Amino acid sequence: MKKFLIGMLTAALAVVGLLSGCKDQQGEDNKVEQRELRVLDGDFKYEITREEYTVAYDNIELFGELYSPKADGKFPAVIFSHGYNGHYTDFPNECKRFAQRGYVCYAFDYCGAQANGRSKGRTGADYTPFTMKEDLRAVIADIKMLPEVDETQIFLFGGSQGGFVTALTAADDEIKEQIAAVALYFPAFNIPDDWRNAPVQDTPLMGYSIGAAFISSIRDLDVYELIGNYEKDVCIVWGDQDALVKKQYIDRAVETYDHAELTVIHGAGHGFGGTALKTATETVLAFLEARTYE
């Protein structure tokens, strides 16, 4: 959390700005657009479409699926980031549920980040959290230009390693103002610590491999120094039986962010299913809907 004095200084500066008249270059009043929160009936559901969609940049092709409300107009978008050795198919419940509630949802394969992925242009030996960050930036740039997307309401959602990458990307100076809010399932902020003293070599892990390039790219990283640069709202959902992401990493993230909401699902581990999945999905949906505007 930022220090109290910084908050007081910010508030004081805001008051000074209001008193000064907030003039633009033409000398006219600079008026901030006022938007109302979108409110849908609790049981309302859009019909949705689901289609394959590829984002291309440089020599990379990112394969994924796009879920969209079947209606006219522009909708907020949610971009999903899978975890280690994950795939675009990892969030079907969330994508369907959110699309039914009026969000364009895109889930994709990070290039080189899994066995049997459908994205092209990078090998497993070459991918790192920072190539994943490049992928996510390309996806953001593409999705916000879709005719059905309201580019002022782009939300990021990531799980585990995808949560780690989502947090790094949202904090980027060139990206952060484009991101309306961030939601994270059990974000793996432990990754740098896990590999800090490991040999810099390809290492088999859980059905895939962590490459030497990956290890060398993050072993000296202070993730908390970076992620706090994102100053808007963050939702974190974590299970108290998570054997991979310990509570200390979640607690420090909550302390680092200016505005973080933590939901702890008792009895859930690293990955949600059954009742825990429903709780997690509805928690994030409520978080999004409280920040979605007409």
PDB file of C-alpha atoms in Angstrom:
ATOM      1  CA  MET A   1       0.000   0.000   0.000  1.00  0.00           C
ATOM      2  CA  LYS A   2       1.266   3.496  -0.762  1.00  0.00           C
ATOM      3  CA  LYS A   3       2.109   5.660   2.216  1.00  0.00           C
ATOM      4  CA  PHE A   4      -0.576   7.838   3.826  1.00  0.00           C
ATOM      5  CA  LEU A   5       1.302  11.046   3.057  1.00  0.00           C
ATOM      6  CA  ILE A   6       1.428  10.236  -0.637  1.00  0.00           C
ATOM      7  CA  GLY A   7      -2.326   9.776  -0.619  1.00  0.00           C
ATOM      8  CA  MET A   8      -2.799  13.120   1.169  1.00  0.00           C
ATOM      9  CA  LEU A   9      -0.491  14.860  -1.311  1.00  0.00           C
ATOM     10  CA  THR A  10      -2.381  13.375  -4.250  1.00  0.00           C
ATOM     11  CA  ALA A  11      -5.680  14.539  -2.827  1.00  0.00           C
ATOM     12  CA  ALA A  12      -4.299  18.025  -2.253  1.00  0.00           C
ATOM     13  CA  LEU A  13      -3.006  18.237  -5.805  1.00  0.00           C
ATOM     14  CA  ALA A  14      -6.381  17.126  -7.097  1.00  0.00           C
ATOM     15  CA  VAL A  15      -8.059  19.961  -5.193  1.00  0.00           C
ATOM     16  CA  VAL A  16      -5.533  22.458  -6.549  1.00  0.00           C
ATOM     17  CA  GLY A  17      -6.248  21.193 -10.048  1.00  0.00           C
ATOM     18  CA  LEU A  18      -9.978  21.722  -9.579  1.00  0.00           C
ATOM     19  CA  LEU A  19      -9.499  25.212  -8.196  1.00  0.00           C
ATOM     20  CA  SER A  20      -7.210  26.180 -11.064  1.00  0.00           C
ATOM     21  CA  GLY A  21      -9.988  25.613 -13.584  1.00  0.00           C
ATOM     22  CA  CYS A  22      -8.357  22.681 -15.425  1.00  0.00           C
ATOM     23  CA  LYS A  23      -7.959  24.584 -18.722  1.00  0.00           C
ATOM     24  CA  ASP A  24      -6.855  22.825 -21.907  1.00  0.00           C
ATOM     25  CA  GLN A  25      -4.618  24.262 -24.660  1.00  0.00           C
ATOM     26  CA  GLN A  26      -7.551  26.174 -26.186  1.00  0.00           C
ATOM     27  CA  GLY A  27      -8.398  27.714 -22.810  1.00  0.00           C
ATOM     28  CA  GLU A  28     -11.645  25.766 -22.521  1.00  0.00           C
ATOM     29  CA  ASP A  29     -12.739  23.804 -19.467  1.00  0.00           C
ATOM     30  CA  ASN A  30     -11.410  20.245 -19.565  1.00  0.00           C
ATOM     31  CA  LYS A  31     -14.514  18.191 -18.715  1.00  0.00           C
ATOM     32  CA  VAL A  32     -14.173  14.576 -17.631  1.00  0.00           C
ATOM     33  CA  GLU A  33     -16.770  12.336 -19.211  1.00  0.00           C
ATOM     34  CA  GLN A  34     -19.204  11.032 -16.646  1.00  0.00           C
ATOM     35  CA  ARG A  35     -20.328   7.454 -17.211  1.00  0.00           C
ATOM     36  CA  GLU A  36     -22.892   5.421 -15.350  1.00  0.00           C
ATOM     37  CA  LEU A  37     -22.202   1.929 -14.106  1.00  0.00           C
ATOM     38  CA  ARG A  38     -23.858  -0.716 -16.257  1.00  0.00           C
ATOM     39  CA  VAL A  39     -26.554  -2.608 -14.387  1.00  0.00           C
ATOM     40  CA  LEU A  40     -27.995  -5.900 -15.671  1.00  0.00           C
ATOM     41  CA  ASP A  41     -30.751  -7.952 -14.090  1.00  0.00           C
ATOM     42  CA  GLY A  42     -29.251 -10.719 -12.002  1.00  0.00           C
ATOM     43  CA  ASP A  43     -30.520 -13.520 -14.235  1.00  0.00           C
ATOM     44  CA  PHE A  44     -29.939 -11.766 -17.577  1.00  0.00           C
ATOM     45  CA  LYS A  45     -27.862 -13.652 -20.156  1.00  0.00           C
ATOM     46  CA  TYR A  46     -26.838 -12.706 -23.673  1.00  0.00           C
ATOM     47  CA  GLU A  47     -26.737 -15.340 -26.358  1.00  0.00           C
ATOM     48  CA  ILE A  48     -23.093 -15.754 -27.303  1.00  0.00           C
ATOM     49  CA  THR A  49     -20.875 -16.758 -30.195  1.00  0.00           C
ATOM     50  CA  ARG A  50     -17.628 -18.711 -29.906  1.00  0.00           C
ATOM     51  CA  GLU A  51     -15.036 -18.709 -32.683  1.00  0.00           C
ATOM     52  CA  GLU A  52     -11.360 -19.326 -33.331  1.00  0.00           C
ATOM     53  CA  TYR A  53      -9.343 -16.131 -33.515  1.00  0.00           C
ATOM     54  CA  THR A  54      -5.639 -15.534 -34.258  1.00  0.00           C
ATOM     55  CA  VAL A  55      -3.548 -12.523 -33.285  1.00  0.00           C
ATOM     56  CA  ALA A  56      -0.432 -12.035 -35.433  1.00  0.00           C
ATOM     57  CA  TYR A  57       2.564  -9.813 -34.753  1.00  0.00           C
ATOM     58  CA  ASP A  58       6.164  -9.911 -35.994  1.00  0.00           C
ATOM     59  CA  ASN A  59       6.673 -13.629 -36.776  1.00  0.00           C
ATOM     60  CA  ILE A  60       4.307 -14.844 -34.075  1.00  0.00           C
ATOM     61  CA  GLU A  61       0.791 -16.251 -34.493  1.00  0.00           C
ATOM     62  CA  LEU A  62      -1.235 -16.517 -31.308  1.00  0.00           C
ATOM     63  CA  PHE A  63      -4.139 -18.934 -31.514  1.00  0.00           C
ATOM     64  CA  GLY A  64      -7.167 -18.609 -29.306  1.00  0.00           C
ATOM     65  CA  GLU A  65     -10.923 -18.450 -28.995  1.00  0.00           C
ATOM     66  CA  LEU A  66     -13.159 -15.409 -28.889  1.00  0.00           C
ATOM     67  CA  TYR A  67     -16.437 -15.460 -26.973  1.00  0.00           C
ATOM     68  CA  SER A  68     -18.776 -12.572 -27.767  1.00  0.00           C
ATOM     69  CA  PRO A  69     -22.286 -11.439 -26.834  1.00  0.00           C
ATOM     70  CA  LYS A  70     -24.646 -11.925 -29.756  1.00  0.00           C
ATOM     71  CA  ALA A  71     -25.910  -8.345 -29.845  1.00  0.00           C
ATOM     72  CA  ASP A  72     -25.233  -4.967 -31.412  1.00  0.00           C
ATOM     73  CA  GLY A  73     -23.073  -2.387 -29.737  1.00  0.00           C
ATOM     74  CA  LYS A  74     -19.698  -2.278 -28.033  1.00  0.00           C
ATOM     75  CA  PHE A  75     -18.801  -4.382 -25.026  1.00  0.00           C
ATOM     76  CA  PRO A  76     -15.971  -4.450 -22.467  1.00  0.00           C
ATOM     77  CA  ALA A  77     -13.328  -7.113 -23.064  1.00  0.00           C
ATOM     78  CA  VAL A  78     -11.597  -9.610 -20.786  1.00  0.00           C
ATOM     79  CA  ILE A  79      -8.284 -11.156 -21.893  1.00  0.00           C
ATOM     80  CA  PHE A  80      -7.389 -14.488 -20.264  1.00  0.00           C
ATOM     81  CA  SER A  81      -3.842 -15.725 -19.569  1.00  0.00           C
ATOM     82  CA  HIS A  82      -3.249 -19.409 -18.803  1.00  0.00           C
ATOM     83  CA  GLY A  83      -0.716 -20.856 -16.383  1.00  0.00           C
ATOM     84  CA  TYR A  84       2.391 -22.985 -16.867  1.00  0.00           C
ATOM     85  CA  ASN A  85       1.939 -25.569 -19.626  1.00  0.00           C
ATOM     86  CA  GLY A  86      -1.627 -24.335 -19.977  1.00  0.00           C
ATOM     87  CA  HIS A  87      -3.791 -23.683 -23.017  1.00  0.00           C
ATOM     88  CA  TYR A  88      -6.487 -21.391 -24.344  1.00  0.00           C
ATOM     89  CA  THR A  89      -9.003 -24.005 -23.221  1.00  0.00           C
ATOM     90  CA  ASP A  90      -8.266 -23.484 -19.527  1.00  0.00           C
ATOM     91  CA  PHE A  91     -11.069 -20.974 -18.808  1.00  0.00           C
ATOM     92  CA  PRO A  92     -14.216 -22.252 -20.567  1.00  0.00           C
ATOM     93  CA  ASN A  93     -16.523 -21.665 -17.599  1.00  0.00           C
ATOM     94  CA  GLU A  94     -15.328 -18.119 -17.028  1.00  0.00           C
ATOM     95  CA  CYS A  95     -15.330 -17.197 -20.729  1.00  0.00           C
ATOM     96  CA  LYS A  96     -18.866 -18.465 -21.248  1.00  0.00           C
ATOM     97  CA  ARG A  97     -20.213 -16.930 -18.047  1.00  0.00           C
ATOM     98  CA  PHE A  98     -18.647 -13.526 -18.639  1.00  0.00           C
ATOM     99  CA  ALA A  99     -19.695 -13.411 -22.310  1.00  0.00           C
ATOM    100  CA  GLN A 100     -23.262 -14.161 -21.276  1.00  0.00           C
ATOM    101  CA  ARG A 101     -23.032 -11.127 -19.012  1.00  0.00           C
ATOM    102  CA  GLY A 102     -21.875  -8.825 -21.791  1.00  0.00           C
ATOM    103  CA  TYR A 103     -18.086  -9.187 -22.053  1.00  0.00           C
ATOM    104  CA  VAL A 104     -16.017 -10.054 -25.110  1.00  0.00           C
ATOM    105  CA  CYS A 105     -13.638 -12.755 -23.846  1.00  0.00           C
ATOM    106  CA  TYR A 106     -10.416 -13.890 -25.486  1.00  0.00           C
ATOM    107  CA  ALA A 107      -8.321 -16.846 -24.288  1.00  0.00           C
ATOM    108  CA  PHE A 108      -5.170 -17.809 -26.202  1.00  0.00           C
ATOM    109  CA  ASP A 109      -2.067 -19.989 -26.176  1.00  0.00           C
ATOM    110  CA  TYR A 110       1.103 -18.158 -25.205  1.00  0.00           C
ATOM    111  CA  CYS A 111       3.636 -18.988 -27.900  1.00  0.00           C
ATOM    112  CA  GLY A 112       6.101 -21.701 -26.865  1.00  0.00           C
ATOM    113  CA  ALA A 113       4.690 -21.847 -23.337  1.00  0.00           C
ATOM    114  CA  GLN A 114       3.163 -25.332 -23.410  1.00  0.00           C
ATOM    115  CA  ALA A 115       3.329 -28.785 -24.942  1.00  0.00           C
ATOM    116  CA  ASN A 116       1.106 -29.128 -28.007  1.00  0.00           C
ATOM    117  CA  GLY A 117       0.158 -25.480 -28.161  1.00  0.00           C
ATOM    118  CA  ARG A 118      -1.503 -24.066 -31.261  1.00  0.00           C
ATOM    119  CA  SER A 119       0.365 -20.760 -31.404  1.00  0.00           C
ATOM    120  CA  LYS A 120       3.331 -20.568 -33.787  1.00  0.00           C
ATOM    121  CA  GLY A 121       6.665 -18.812 -34.088  1.00  0.00           C
ATOM    122  CA  ARG A 122       8.576 -19.585 -30.888  1.00  0.00           C
ATOM    123  CA  THR A 123       9.992 -22.737 -29.300  1.00  0.00           C
ATOM    124  CA  GLY A 124       9.780 -23.831 -25.694  1.00  0.00           C
ATOM    125  CA  ALA A 125      13.484 -23.107 -25.319  1.00  0.00           C
ATOM    126  CA  ASP A 126      12.918 -19.480 -26.308  1.00  0.00           C
ATOM    127  CA  TYR A 127       9.891 -18.495 -24.270  1.00  0.00           C
ATOM    128  CA  THR A 128      10.179 -16.516 -21.036  1.00  0.00           C
ATOM    129  CA  PRO A 129       7.774 -14.437 -18.950  1.00  0.00           C
ATOM    130  CA  PHE A 130       8.930 -11.491 -21.027  1.00  0.00           C
ATOM    131  CA  THR A 131       8.089 -13.092 -24.379  1.00  0.00           C
ATOM    132  CA  MET A 132       4.717 -13.870 -22.787  1.00  0.00           C
ATOM    133  CA  LYS A 133       4.436 -10.202 -21.893  1.00  0.00           C
ATOM    134  CA  GLU A 134       5.112  -9.325 -25.555  1.00  0.00           C
ATOM    135  CA  ASP A 135       2.372 -11.764 -26.580  1.00  0.00           C
ATOM    136  CA  LEU A 136      -0.105 -10.224 -24.155  1.00  0.00           C
ATOM    137  CA  ARG A 137       0.677  -6.697 -25.293  1.00  0.00           C
ATOM    138  CA  ALA A 138       0.029  -7.742 -28.897  1.00  0.00           C
ATOM    139  CA  VAL A 139      -3.288  -9.310 -27.867  1.00  0.00           C
ATOM    140  CA  ILE A 140      -4.357  -6.167 -26.012  1.00  0.00           C
ATOM    141  CA  ALA A 141      -3.560  -4.015 -29.042  1.00  0.00           C
ATOM    142  CA  ASP A 142      -5.534  -6.327 -31.336  1.00  0.00           C
ATOM    143  CA  ILE A 143      -8.590  -7.005 -29.163  1.00  0.00           C
ATOM    144  CA  LYS A 144      -9.219  -3.374 -28.295  1.00  0.00           C
ATOM    145  CA  MET A 145      -9.547  -2.619 -32.034  1.00  0.00           C
ATOM    146  CA  LEU A 146     -12.332  -5.135 -32.635  1.00  0.00           C
ATOM    147  CA  PRO A 147     -15.536  -3.355 -33.700  1.00  0.00           C
ATOM    148  CA  GLU A 148     -17.540  -4.996 -30.901  1.00  0.00           C
ATOM    149  CA  VAL A 149     -15.076  -3.965 -28.169  1.00  0.00           C
ATOM    150  CA  ASP A 150     -15.176  -0.802 -26.070  1.00  0.00           C
ATOM    151  CA  GLU A 151     -11.471   0.000 -26.044  1.00  0.00           C
ATOM    152  CA  THR A 152     -11.841   2.065 -22.866  1.00  0.00           C
ATOM    153  CA  GLN A 153     -12.826  -1.045 -20.895  1.00  0.00           C
ATOM    154  CA  ILE A 154     -10.107  -3.674 -21.248  1.00  0.00           C
ATOM    155  CA  PHE A 155      -9.771  -6.076 -18.307  1.00  0.00           C
ATOM    156  CA  LEU A 156      -6.959  -8.598 -17.780  1.00  0.00           C
ATOM    157  CA  PHE A 157      -7.423 -11.989 -16.116  1.00  0.00           C
ATOM    158  CA  GLY A 158      -4.611 -14.452 -15.417  1.00  0.00           C
ATOM    159  CA  GLY A 159      -4.059 -17.664 -13.488  1.00  0.00           C
ATOM    160  CA  SER A 160      -0.838 -18.890 -11.853  1.00  0.00           C
ATOM    161  CA  GLN A 161       2.078 -18.148 -14.230  1.00  0.00           C
ATOM    162  CA  GLY A 162      -0.439 -16.313 -16.393  1.00  0.00           C
ATOM    163  CA  GLY A 163      -1.336 -14.220 -13.354  1.00  0.00           C
ATOM    164  CA  PHE A 164       2.336 -13.415 -12.841  1.00  0.00           C
ATOM    165  CA  VAL A 165       2.660 -12.303 -16.488  1.00  0.00           C
ATOM    166  CA  THR A 166      -0.645 -10.417 -16.372  1.00  0.00           C
ATOM    167  CA  ALA A 167       0.540  -8.449 -13.344  1.00  0.00           C
ATOM    168  CA  LEU A 168       3.863  -7.587 -15.003  1.00  0.00           C
ATOM    169  CA  THR A 169       2.115  -6.478 -18.178  1.00  0.00           C
ATOM    170  CA  ALA A 170      -0.530  -4.377 -16.439  1.00  0.00           C
ATOM    171  CA  ALA A 171       2.234  -2.505 -14.597  1.00  0.00           C
ATOM    172  CA  ASP A 172       4.049  -1.522 -17.796  1.00  0.00           C
ATOM    173  CA  ASP A 173       4.083   2.258 -18.215  1.00  0.00           C
ATOM    174  CA  GLU A 174       2.957   1.961 -21.839  1.00  0.00           C
ATOM    175  CA  ILE A 175       0.036  -0.338 -20.952  1.00  0.00           C
ATOM    176  CA  LYS A 176      -1.256   0.452 -17.485  1.00  0.00           C
ATOM    177  CA  GLU A 177      -3.615   3.294 -18.403  1.00  0.00           C
ATOM    178  CA  GLN A 178      -5.295   1.050 -20.996  1.00  0.00           C
ATOM    179  CA  ILE A 179      -6.240  -1.582 -18.402  1.00  0.00           C
ATOM    180  CA  ALA A 180      -9.473  -0.922 -16.506  1.00  0.00           C
ATOM    181  CA  ALA A 181      -8.802  -3.532 -13.790  1.00  0.00           C
ATOM    182  CA  VAL A 182      -6.999  -6.835 -13.203  1.00  0.00           C
ATOM    183  CA  ALA A 183      -8.214 -10.186 -11.856  1.00  0.00           C
ATOM    184  CA  LEU A 184      -5.847 -12.952 -10.769  1.00  0.00           C
ATOM    185  CA  TYR A 185      -6.285 -16.577  -9.744  1.00  0.00           C
ATOM    186  CA  PHE A 186      -3.470 -17.770  -7.428  1.00  0.00           C
ATOM    187  CA  PRO A 187      -0.849 -15.557  -9.167  1.00  0.00           C
ATOM    188  CA  ALA A 188       2.560 -17.227  -9.097  1.00  0.00           C
ATOM    189  CA  PHE A 189       4.620 -14.363  -7.713  1.00  0.00           C
ATOM    190  CA  ASN A 190       6.891 -17.044  -6.268  1.00  0.00           C
ATOM    191  CA  ILE A 191       8.392 -17.823  -9.695  1.00  0.00           C
ATOM    192  CA  PRO A 192      11.563 -15.710  -9.315  1.00  0.00           C
ATOM    193  CA  ASP A 193      12.271 -17.209  -5.882  1.00  0.00           C
ATOM    194  CA  ASP A 194      11.673 -20.731  -7.176  1.00  0.00           C
ATOM    195  CA  TRP A 195      14.388 -20.347  -9.813  1.00  0.00           C
ATOM    196  CA  ARG A 196      16.740 -17.849  -8.174  1.00  0.00           C
ATOM    197  CA  ASN A 197      19.403 -20.401  -7.298  1.00  0.00           C
ATOM    198  CA  ALA A 198      18.647 -23.015  -9.937  1.00  0.00           C
ATOM    199  CA  PRO A 199      21.165 -23.998 -12.623  1.00  0.00           C
ATOM    200  CA  VAL A 200      20.629 -22.053 -15.842  1.00  0.00           C
ATOM    201  CA  GLN A 201      19.720 -25.031 -17.978  1.00  0.00           C
ATOM    202  CA  ASP A 202      16.686 -26.687 -19.504  1.00  0.00           C
ATOM    203  CA  THR A 203      14.782 -28.312 -16.662  1.00  0.00           C
ATOM    204  CA  PRO A 204      11.891 -30.799 -17.056  1.00  0.00           C
ATOM    205  CA  LEU A 205       8.868 -29.813 -14.992  1.00  0.00           C
ATOM    206  CA  MET A 206       5.318 -31.174 -14.812  1.00  0.00           C
ATOM    207  CA  GLY A 207       5.059 -32.505 -18.341  1.00  0.00           C
ATOM    208  CA  TYR A 208       6.968 -29.716 -20.036  1.00  0.00           C
ATOM    209  CA  SER A 209      10.300 -27.919 -19.594  1.00  0.00           C
ATOM    210  CA  ILE A 210      11.579 -24.644 -18.196  1.00  0.00           C
ATOM    211  CA  GLY A 211      14.311 -23.391 -20.515  1.00  0.00           C
ATOM    212  CA  ALA A 212      17.628 -21.807 -19.646  1.00  0.00           C
ATOM    213  CA  ALA A 213      16.420 -18.533 -21.162  1.00  0.00           C
ATOM    214  CA  PHE A 214      13.386 -18.536 -18.860  1.00  0.00           C
ATOM    215  CA  ILE A 215      15.503 -19.114 -15.738  1.00  0.00           C
ATOM    216  CA  SER A 216      18.098 -16.486 -16.576  1.00  0.00           C
ATOM    217  CA  SER A 217      15.403 -13.907 -17.353  1.00  0.00           C
ATOM    218  CA  ILE A 218      13.756 -14.000 -13.926  1.00  0.00           C
ATOM    219  CA  ARG A 219      16.282 -15.181 -11.358  1.00  0.00           C
ATOM    220  CA  ASP A 220      17.173 -11.610 -10.336  1.00  0.00           C
ATOM    221  CA  LEU A 221      13.683 -10.161 -10.736  1.00  0.00           C
ATOM    222  CA  ASP A 222      11.965  -8.280  -7.897  1.00  0.00           C
ATOM    223  CA  VAL A 223       8.378  -8.776  -9.018  1.00  0.00           C
ATOM    224  CA  TYR A 224       6.873  -6.615  -6.266  1.00  0.00           C
ATOM    225  CA  GLU A 225       8.994  -3.636  -7.250  1.00  0.00           C
ATOM    226  CA  LEU A 226       7.352  -3.849 -10.677  1.00  0.00           C
ATOM    227  CA  ILE A 227       3.721  -4.811 -10.112  1.00  0.00           C
ATOM    228  CA  GLY A 228       2.998  -1.933  -7.725  1.00  0.00           C
ATOM    229  CA  ASN A 229       3.258   0.396 -10.704  1.00  0.00           C
ATOM    230  CA  TYR A 230      -0.295  -0.656 -11.570  1.00  0.00           C
ATOM    231  CA  GLU A 231      -2.462   1.650  -9.472  1.00  0.00           C
ATOM    232  CA  LYS A 232      -6.016   0.614 -10.384  1.00  0.00           C
ATOM    233  CA  ASP A 233      -8.137  -2.128  -8.825  1.00  0.00           C
ATOM    234  CA  VAL A 234      -6.926  -5.716  -8.535  1.00  0.00           C
ATOM    235  CA  CYS A 235      -8.924  -8.814  -7.551  1.00  0.00           C
ATOM    236  CA  ILE A 236      -6.977 -11.826  -6.241  1.00  0.00           C
ATOM    237  CA  VAL A 237      -8.620 -15.201  -5.627  1.00  0.00           C
ATOM    238  CA  TRP A 238      -6.517 -17.827  -3.820  1.00  0.00           C
ATOM    239  CA  GLY A 239      -7.107 -21.146  -2.080  1.00  0.00           C
ATOM    240  CA  ASP A 240      -5.685 -21.646   1.387  1.00  0.00           C
ATOM    241  CA  GLN A 241      -4.530 -25.176   0.487  1.00  0.00           C
ATOM    242  CA  ASP A 242      -2.398 -23.964  -2.432  1.00  0.00           C
ATOM    243  CA  ALA A 243       0.834 -25.975  -2.302  1.00  0.00           C
ATOM    244  CA  LEU A 244       2.568 -23.976  -5.055  1.00  0.00           C
ATOM    245  CA  VAL A 245       1.804 -20.345  -4.233  1.00  0.00           C
ATOM    246  CA  LYS A 246       2.239 -19.828  -0.510  1.00  0.00           C
ATOM    247  CA  LYS A 247       0.289 -17.262   1.483  1.00  0.00           C
ATOM    248  CA  GLN A 248       3.320 -15.032   1.969  1.00  0.00           C
ATOM    249  CA  TYR A 249       3.408 -14.241  -1.753  1.00  0.00           C
ATOM    250  CA  ILE A 250      -0.273 -13.362  -1.841  1.00  0.00           C
ATOM    251  CA  ASP A 251      -0.084 -11.231   1.304  1.00  0.00           C
ATOM    252  CA  ARG A 252       2.832  -9.256  -0.069  1.00  0.00           C
ATOM    253  CA  ALA A 253       0.989  -8.632  -3.344  1.00  0.00           C
ATOM    254  CA  VAL A 254      -2.027  -7.307  -1.442  1.00  0.00           C
ATOM    255  CA  GLU A 255       0.266  -4.980   0.493  1.00  0.00           C
ATOM    256  CA  THR A 256       2.040  -3.879  -2.683  1.00  0.00           C
ATOM    257  CA  TYR A 257      -1.012  -2.877  -4.690  1.00  0.00           C
ATOM    258  CA  ASP A 258      -2.823   0.379  -3.986  1.00  0.00           C
ATOM    259  CA  HIS A 259      -6.240  -1.238  -4.374  1.00  0.00           C
ATOM    260  CA  ALA A 260      -6.301  -5.014  -3.991  1.00  0.00           C
ATOM    261  CA  GLU A 261      -9.237  -7.219  -2.983  1.00  0.00           C
ATOM    262  CA  LEU A 262      -8.357 -10.713  -1.770  1.00  0.00           C
ATOM    263  CA  THR A 263     -10.845 -13.575  -1.660  1.00  0.00           C
ATOM    264  CA  VAL A 264      -9.604 -16.721   0.099  1.00  0.00           C
ATOM    265  CA  ILE A 265     -11.410 -19.957  -0.797  1.00  0.00           C
ATOM    266  CA  HIS A 266     -11.024 -22.314   2.129  1.00  0.00           C
ATOM    267  CA  GLY A 267     -10.028 -25.852   1.213  1.00  0.00           C
ATOM    268  CA  ALA A 268      -9.101 -24.975  -2.398  1.00  0.00           C
ATOM    269  CA  GLY A 269      -5.692 -25.695  -3.844  1.00  0.00           C
ATOM    270  CA  HIS A 270      -3.750 -24.528  -6.886  1.00  0.00           C
ATOM    271  CA  GLY A 271      -6.556 -24.815  -9.405  1.00  0.00           C
ATOM    272  CA  PHE A 272     -10.262 -24.468  -8.818  1.00  0.00           C
ATOM    273  CA  GLY A 273     -12.995 -27.005  -9.484  1.00  0.00           C
ATOM    274  CA  GLY A 274     -16.545 -27.671  -8.372  1.00  0.00           C
ATOM    275  CA  THR A 275     -17.858 -25.255  -5.776  1.00  0.00           C
ATOM    276  CA  ALA A 276     -14.507 -23.442  -5.581  1.00  0.00           C
ATOM    277  CA  LEU A 277     -14.599 -22.738  -9.318  1.00  0.00           C
ATOM    278  CA  LYS A 278     -18.115 -21.348  -9.089  1.00  0.00           C
ATOM    279  CA  THR A 279     -17.125 -19.157  -6.154  1.00  0.00           C
ATOM    280  CA  ALA A 280     -14.021 -17.909  -7.970  1.00  0.00           C
ATOM    281  CA  THR A 281     -15.929 -17.211 -11.194  1.00  0.00           C
ATOM    282  CA  GLU A 282     -18.714 -15.314  -9.476  1.00  0.00           C
ATOM    283  CA  THR A 283     -16.214 -13.375  -7.347  1.00  0.00           C
ATOM    284  CA  VAL A 284     -14.385 -12.120 -10.421  1.00  0.00           C
ATOM    285  CA  LEU A 285     -17.622 -11.435 -12.283  1.00  0.00           C
ATOM    286  CA  ALA A 286     -18.915  -9.293  -9.407  1.00  0.00           C
ATOM    287  CA  PHE A 287     -15.578  -7.458  -9.366  1.00  0.00           C
ATOM    288  CA  LEU A 288     -15.813  -6.762 -13.106  1.00  0.00           C
ATOM    289  CA  GLU A 289     -19.453  -5.701 -13.036  1.00  0.00           C
ATOM    290  CA  ALA A 290     -18.751  -3.198 -10.265  1.00  0.00           C
ATOM    291  CA  ARG A 291     -16.275  -1.533 -12.657  1.00  0.00           C
ATOM    292  CA  THR A 292     -18.125  -1.798 -15.983  1.00  0.00           C
ATOM    293  CA  TYR A 293     -19.726   1.294 -17.474  1.00  0.00           C
ATOM    294  CA  GLU A 294     -22.424   1.983 -20.045  1.00  0.00           C
TER     295      GLU A 294
END
